[in-house]
PDB file of C-alpha atoms in Angstrom:
ATOM      1  CA  MET A   8      62.962 -48.953  27.425  1.00 67.00           C
ATOM      2  CA  ASN A   9      60.104 -47.218  29.303  1.00 74.00           C
ATOM      3  CA  ARG A  10      60.610 -44.625  31.961  1.00 70.00           C
ATOM      4  CA  LEU A  11      60.081 -46.956  34.853  1.00 65.00           C
ATOM      5  CA  GLN A  12      62.755 -49.313  33.475  1.00 63.00           C
ATOM      6  CA  GLN A  13      65.087 -46.385  32.991  1.00 62.00           C
ATOM      7  CA  LEU A  14      64.538 -45.189  36.557  1.00 57.00           C
ATOM      8  CA  GLY A  15      65.065 -48.684  37.867  1.00 58.00           C
ATOM      9  CA  LEU A  16      68.391 -49.009  35.931  1.00 53.00           C
ATOM     10  CA  GLY A  17      69.510 -45.606  37.096  1.00 57.00           C
ATOM     11  CA  ILE A  18      68.876 -46.602  40.716  1.00 60.00           C
ATOM     12  CA  VAL A  19      70.863 -49.884  40.263  1.00 51.00           C
ATOM     13  CA  PHE A  20      73.860 -47.991  38.766  1.00 53.00           C
ATOM     14  CA  TRP A  21      73.650 -45.350  41.526  1.00 51.00           C
ATOM     15  CA  LEU A  22      73.623 -48.052  44.247  1.00 50.00           C
ATOM     16  CA  PHE A  23      76.558 -49.852  42.636  1.00 50.00           C
ATOM     17  CA  ALA A  24      78.656 -46.645  42.383  1.00 48.00           C
ATOM     18  CA  THR A  25      77.870 -45.644  45.896  1.00 44.00           C
ATOM     19  CA  HIS A  26      78.822 -48.936  47.414  1.00 48.00           C
ATOM     20  CA  ALA A  27      81.781 -49.683  45.086  1.00 52.00           C
ATOM     21  CA  ASN A  28      83.514 -46.518  46.514  1.00 62.00           C
ATOM     22  CA  ALA A  29      82.333 -46.736  50.066  1.00 89.00           C
ATOM     23  CA  GLN A  30      85.246 -46.497  52.514  1.00 95.00           C
ATOM     24  CA  SER A  31      84.961 -47.965  56.026  1.00 97.00           C
ATOM     25  CA  VAL A  32      86.755 -50.002  58.659  1.00 98.00           C
ATOM     26  CA  ASP A  33      85.342 -52.518  61.076  1.00 98.00           C
ATOM     27  CA  PHE A  34      86.335 -54.915  63.815  1.00 98.00           C
ATOM     28  CA  ILE A  35      85.796 -58.559  62.819  1.00 98.00           C
ATOM     29  CA  GLU A  36      86.772 -59.557  66.407  1.00 98.00           C
ATOM     30  CA  PRO A  37      85.838 -58.541  69.020  1.00 99.00           C
ATOM     31  CA  ARG A  38      82.237 -57.233  68.523  1.00 98.00           C
ATOM     32  CA  ASP A  39      80.613 -54.398  70.367  1.00 99.00           C
ATOM     33  CA  GLY A  40      79.473 -55.500  73.812  1.00 98.00           C
ATOM     34  CA  ASP A  41      81.693 -58.635  73.999  1.00 98.00           C
ATOM     35  CA  THR A  42      83.114 -59.866  77.311  1.00 98.00           C
ATOM     36  CA  LEU A  43      86.603 -61.110  76.851  1.00 98.00           C
ATOM     37  CA  PRO A  44      89.481 -62.728  78.716  1.00 98.00           C
ATOM     38  CA  THR A  45      92.596 -60.514  79.455  1.00 97.00           C
ATOM     39  CA  THR A  46      94.275 -61.849  76.396  1.00 98.00           C
ATOM     40  CA  PHE A  47      92.176 -61.809  73.208  1.00 98.00           C
ATOM     41  CA  THR A  48      92.427 -61.572  69.437  1.00 98.00           C
ATOM     42  CA  LEU A  49      91.764 -58.451  67.426  1.00 98.00           C
ATOM     43  CA  LYS A  50      90.826 -58.804  63.709  1.00 99.00           C
ATOM     44  CA  PHE A  51      90.209 -55.890  61.447  1.00 98.00           C
ATOM     45  CA  LYS A  52      88.881 -55.195  57.918  1.00 98.00           C
ATOM     46  CA  VAL A  53      88.767 -52.254  55.567  1.00 98.00           C
ATOM     47  CA  ASP A  54      86.555 -51.537  52.587  1.00 97.00           C
ATOM     48  CA  GLY A  55      87.417 -49.086  49.762  1.00 97.00           C
ATOM     49  CA  MET A  56      91.119 -48.956  50.540  1.00 97.00           C
ATOM     50  CA  ARG A  57      94.036 -51.402  50.860  1.00 97.00           C
ATOM     51  CA  VAL A  58      96.055 -52.373  53.927  1.00 97.00           C
ATOM     52  CA  ALA A  59      99.831 -51.986  53.497  1.00 97.00           C
ATOM     53  CA  PRO A  60     102.920 -51.473  55.660  1.00 97.00           C
ATOM     54  CA  VAL A  61     103.906 -47.874  56.412  1.00 95.00           C
ATOM     55  CA  SER A  62     106.783 -48.243  53.872  1.00 96.00           C
ATOM     56  CA  ASP A  63     104.043 -48.144  51.122  1.00 95.00           C
ATOM     57  CA  LYS A  64     103.367 -44.440  50.447  1.00 94.00           C
ATOM     58  CA  ARG A  65     100.952 -44.854  47.606  1.00 93.00           C
ATOM     59  CA  GLU A  66      97.442 -43.228  47.593  1.00 91.00           C
ATOM     60  CA  GLY A  67      94.563 -45.499  48.615  1.00 93.00           C
ATOM     61  CA  VAL A  68      96.613 -47.614  51.148  1.00 96.00           C
ATOM     62  CA  GLY A  69      97.014 -47.345  54.882  1.00 97.00           C
ATOM     63  CA  HIS A  70      97.355 -49.288  58.105  1.00 98.00           C
ATOM     64  CA  PHE A  71      95.385 -49.798  61.244  1.00 98.00           C
ATOM     65  CA  HIS A  72      95.635 -48.290  64.725  1.00 98.00           C
ATOM     66  CA  VAL A  73      93.632 -49.265  67.815  1.00 99.00           C
ATOM     67  CA  LEU A  74      92.882 -46.448  70.271  1.00 99.00           C
ATOM     68  CA  ILE A  75      92.199 -47.626  73.848  1.00 99.00           C
ATOM     69  CA  ASP A  76      89.933 -45.230  75.824  1.00 98.00           C
ATOM     70  CA  ALA A  77      91.416 -42.406  73.737  1.00 98.00           C
ATOM     71  CA  ARG A  78      89.908 -39.348  72.025  1.00 96.00           C
ATOM     72  CA  ASP A  79      89.143 -39.499  68.302  1.00 97.00           C
ATOM     73  CA  ILE A  80      91.833 -38.254  66.029  1.00 97.00           C
ATOM     74  CA  GLU A  81      90.735 -35.732  63.376  1.00 96.00           C
ATOM     75  CA  PRO A  82      91.587 -36.164  59.740  1.00 97.00           C
ATOM     76  CA  GLY A  83      95.147 -35.208  58.893  1.00 97.00           C
ATOM     77  CA  TYR A  84      96.413 -35.393  62.509  1.00 98.00           C
ATOM     78  CA  VAL A  85      99.157 -37.854  63.400  1.00 98.00           C
ATOM     79  CA  ILE A  86      98.113 -40.606  65.758  1.00 98.00           C
ATOM     80  CA  PRO A  87     100.377 -40.648  68.840  1.00 97.00           C
ATOM     81  CA  ASN A  88     102.520 -43.712  69.594  1.00 96.00           C
ATOM     82  CA  ASP A  89     101.870 -44.560  73.247  1.00 97.00           C
ATOM     83  CA  ASN A  90     100.031 -47.186  75.390  1.00 95.00           C
ATOM     84  CA  GLN A  91      96.611 -45.825  74.353  1.00 97.00           C
ATOM     85  CA  HIS A  92      97.415 -45.896  70.648  1.00 98.00           C
ATOM     86  CA  LYS A  93      98.547 -49.238  69.191  1.00 98.00           C
ATOM     87  CA  HIS A  94     100.133 -49.000  65.769  1.00 98.00           C
ATOM     88  CA  PHE A  95      99.900 -51.927  63.277  1.00 98.00           C
ATOM     89  CA  ASP A  96     102.420 -50.427  60.886  1.00 94.00           C
ATOM     90  CA  LYS A  97     103.455 -53.641  59.278  1.00 97.00           C
ATOM     91  CA  GLY A  98     100.093 -54.004  57.658  1.00 97.00           C
ATOM     92  CA  GLN A  99      98.636 -56.394  60.219  1.00 98.00           C
ATOM     93  CA  THR A 100      94.939 -57.235  60.169  1.00 98.00           C
ATOM     94  CA  GLU A 101      95.048 -59.432  63.193  1.00 98.00           C
ATOM     95  CA  SER A 102      96.925 -59.313  66.594  1.00 98.00           C
ATOM     96  CA  LEU A 103      96.755 -60.475  70.125  1.00 98.00           C
ATOM     97  CA  MET A 104      95.996 -57.840  72.824  1.00 98.00           C
ATOM     98  CA  PHE A 105      96.303 -57.944  76.531  1.00 98.00           C
ATOM     99  CA  LEU A 106      94.213 -55.670  78.789  1.00 98.00           C
ATOM    100  CA  GLN A 107      93.586 -55.701  82.552  1.00 98.00           C
ATOM    101  CA  PRO A 108      89.978 -56.540  83.602  1.00 98.00           C
ATOM    102  CA  GLY A 109      87.629 -53.582  83.154  1.00 98.00           C
ATOM    103  CA  LYS A 110      85.416 -51.753  80.602  1.00 98.00           C
ATOM    104  CA  TYR A 111      87.085 -50.230  77.501  1.00 99.00           C
ATOM    105  CA  LYS A 112      86.288 -48.171  74.473  1.00 99.00           C
ATOM    106  CA  LEU A 113      88.260 -49.493  71.488  1.00 99.00           C
ATOM    107  CA  THR A 114      88.505 -47.355  68.383  1.00 99.00           C
ATOM    108  CA  LEU A 115      89.812 -48.733  65.145  1.00 98.00           C
ATOM    109  CA  GLN A 116      91.386 -45.903  63.061  1.00 98.00           C
ATOM    110  CA  PHE A 117      92.823 -46.217  59.557  1.00 98.00           C
ATOM    111  CA  ALA A 118      95.786 -43.869  58.757  1.00 98.00           C
ATOM    112  CA  ASP A 119      98.269 -43.168  55.970  1.00 97.00           C
ATOM    113  CA  SER A 120     101.969 -44.071  55.933  1.00 96.00           C
ATOM    114  CA  ALA A 121     102.788 -41.001  58.029  1.00 97.00           C
ATOM    115  CA  HIS A 122     100.223 -42.129  60.616  1.00 97.00           C
ATOM    116  CA  ARG A 123      97.854 -39.330  59.721  1.00 97.00           C
ATOM    117  CA  SER A 124      94.259 -40.194  60.535  1.00 97.00           C
ATOM    118  CA  PHE A 125      91.710 -40.591  57.742  1.00 97.00           C
ATOM    119  CA  GLY A 126      89.199 -39.363  60.180  1.00 96.00           C
ATOM    120  CA  GLU A 127      85.591 -40.441  60.967  1.00 96.00           C
ATOM    121  CA  LYS A 128      84.760 -42.237  57.786  1.00 95.00           C
ATOM    122  CA  MET A 129      87.664 -44.631  58.477  1.00 98.00           C
ATOM    123  CA  ARG A 130      86.980 -45.075  62.180  1.00 98.00           C
ATOM    124  CA  LYS A 131      84.858 -47.623  64.195  1.00 98.00           C
ATOM    125  CA  THR A 132      84.374 -47.572  67.919  1.00 98.00           C
ATOM    126  CA  ILE A 133      83.154 -50.520  70.083  1.00 99.00           C
ATOM    127  CA  ASN A 134      82.884 -51.120  73.794  1.00 99.00           C
ATOM    128  CA  ILE A 135      84.095 -54.298  75.471  1.00 99.00           C
ATOM    129  CA  THR A 136      84.454 -55.706  78.888  1.00 98.00           C
ATOM    130  CA  VAL A 137      87.635 -57.611  79.946  1.00 98.00           C
ATOM    131  CA  ALA A 138      86.546 -60.042  82.636  1.00 96.00           C
ATOM    132  CA  GLY A 139      89.765 -61.993  83.160  1.00 70.00           C
ATOM    133  CA  GLU A 140      90.780 -65.461  82.076  1.00 65.00           C
ATOM    134  CA  LYS A 141      88.083 -67.939  81.104  1.00 56.00           C
TER     135      LYS A 141
END
């Protein structure tokens, strides 16, 4: 194997290792910039970890929270449980949401079984407009 082939193989292994361990969350629905009715579906996904109910205390698992026009929660801090911080502690990856018409910042945050934020790497923010019923 020549040096160019070795370099190419090394790059392939590096890319695989980097992406295999990448951790992130994302909204499947809605998408950034969407205009929605007052009742709409939220769908989430996670990469690099597993979704589980809060009763599952193992490492590498967690559950979703949606922050509505709220400040980001730093790693290790507990996510409040109020109208701006929706907890999906049964391990849900989908839910209906109702919001009054207006513009909103929605932040998807993954957290552990004690509701401690995994921080920026496990956070995704989008902006939506709720226009009313279609």
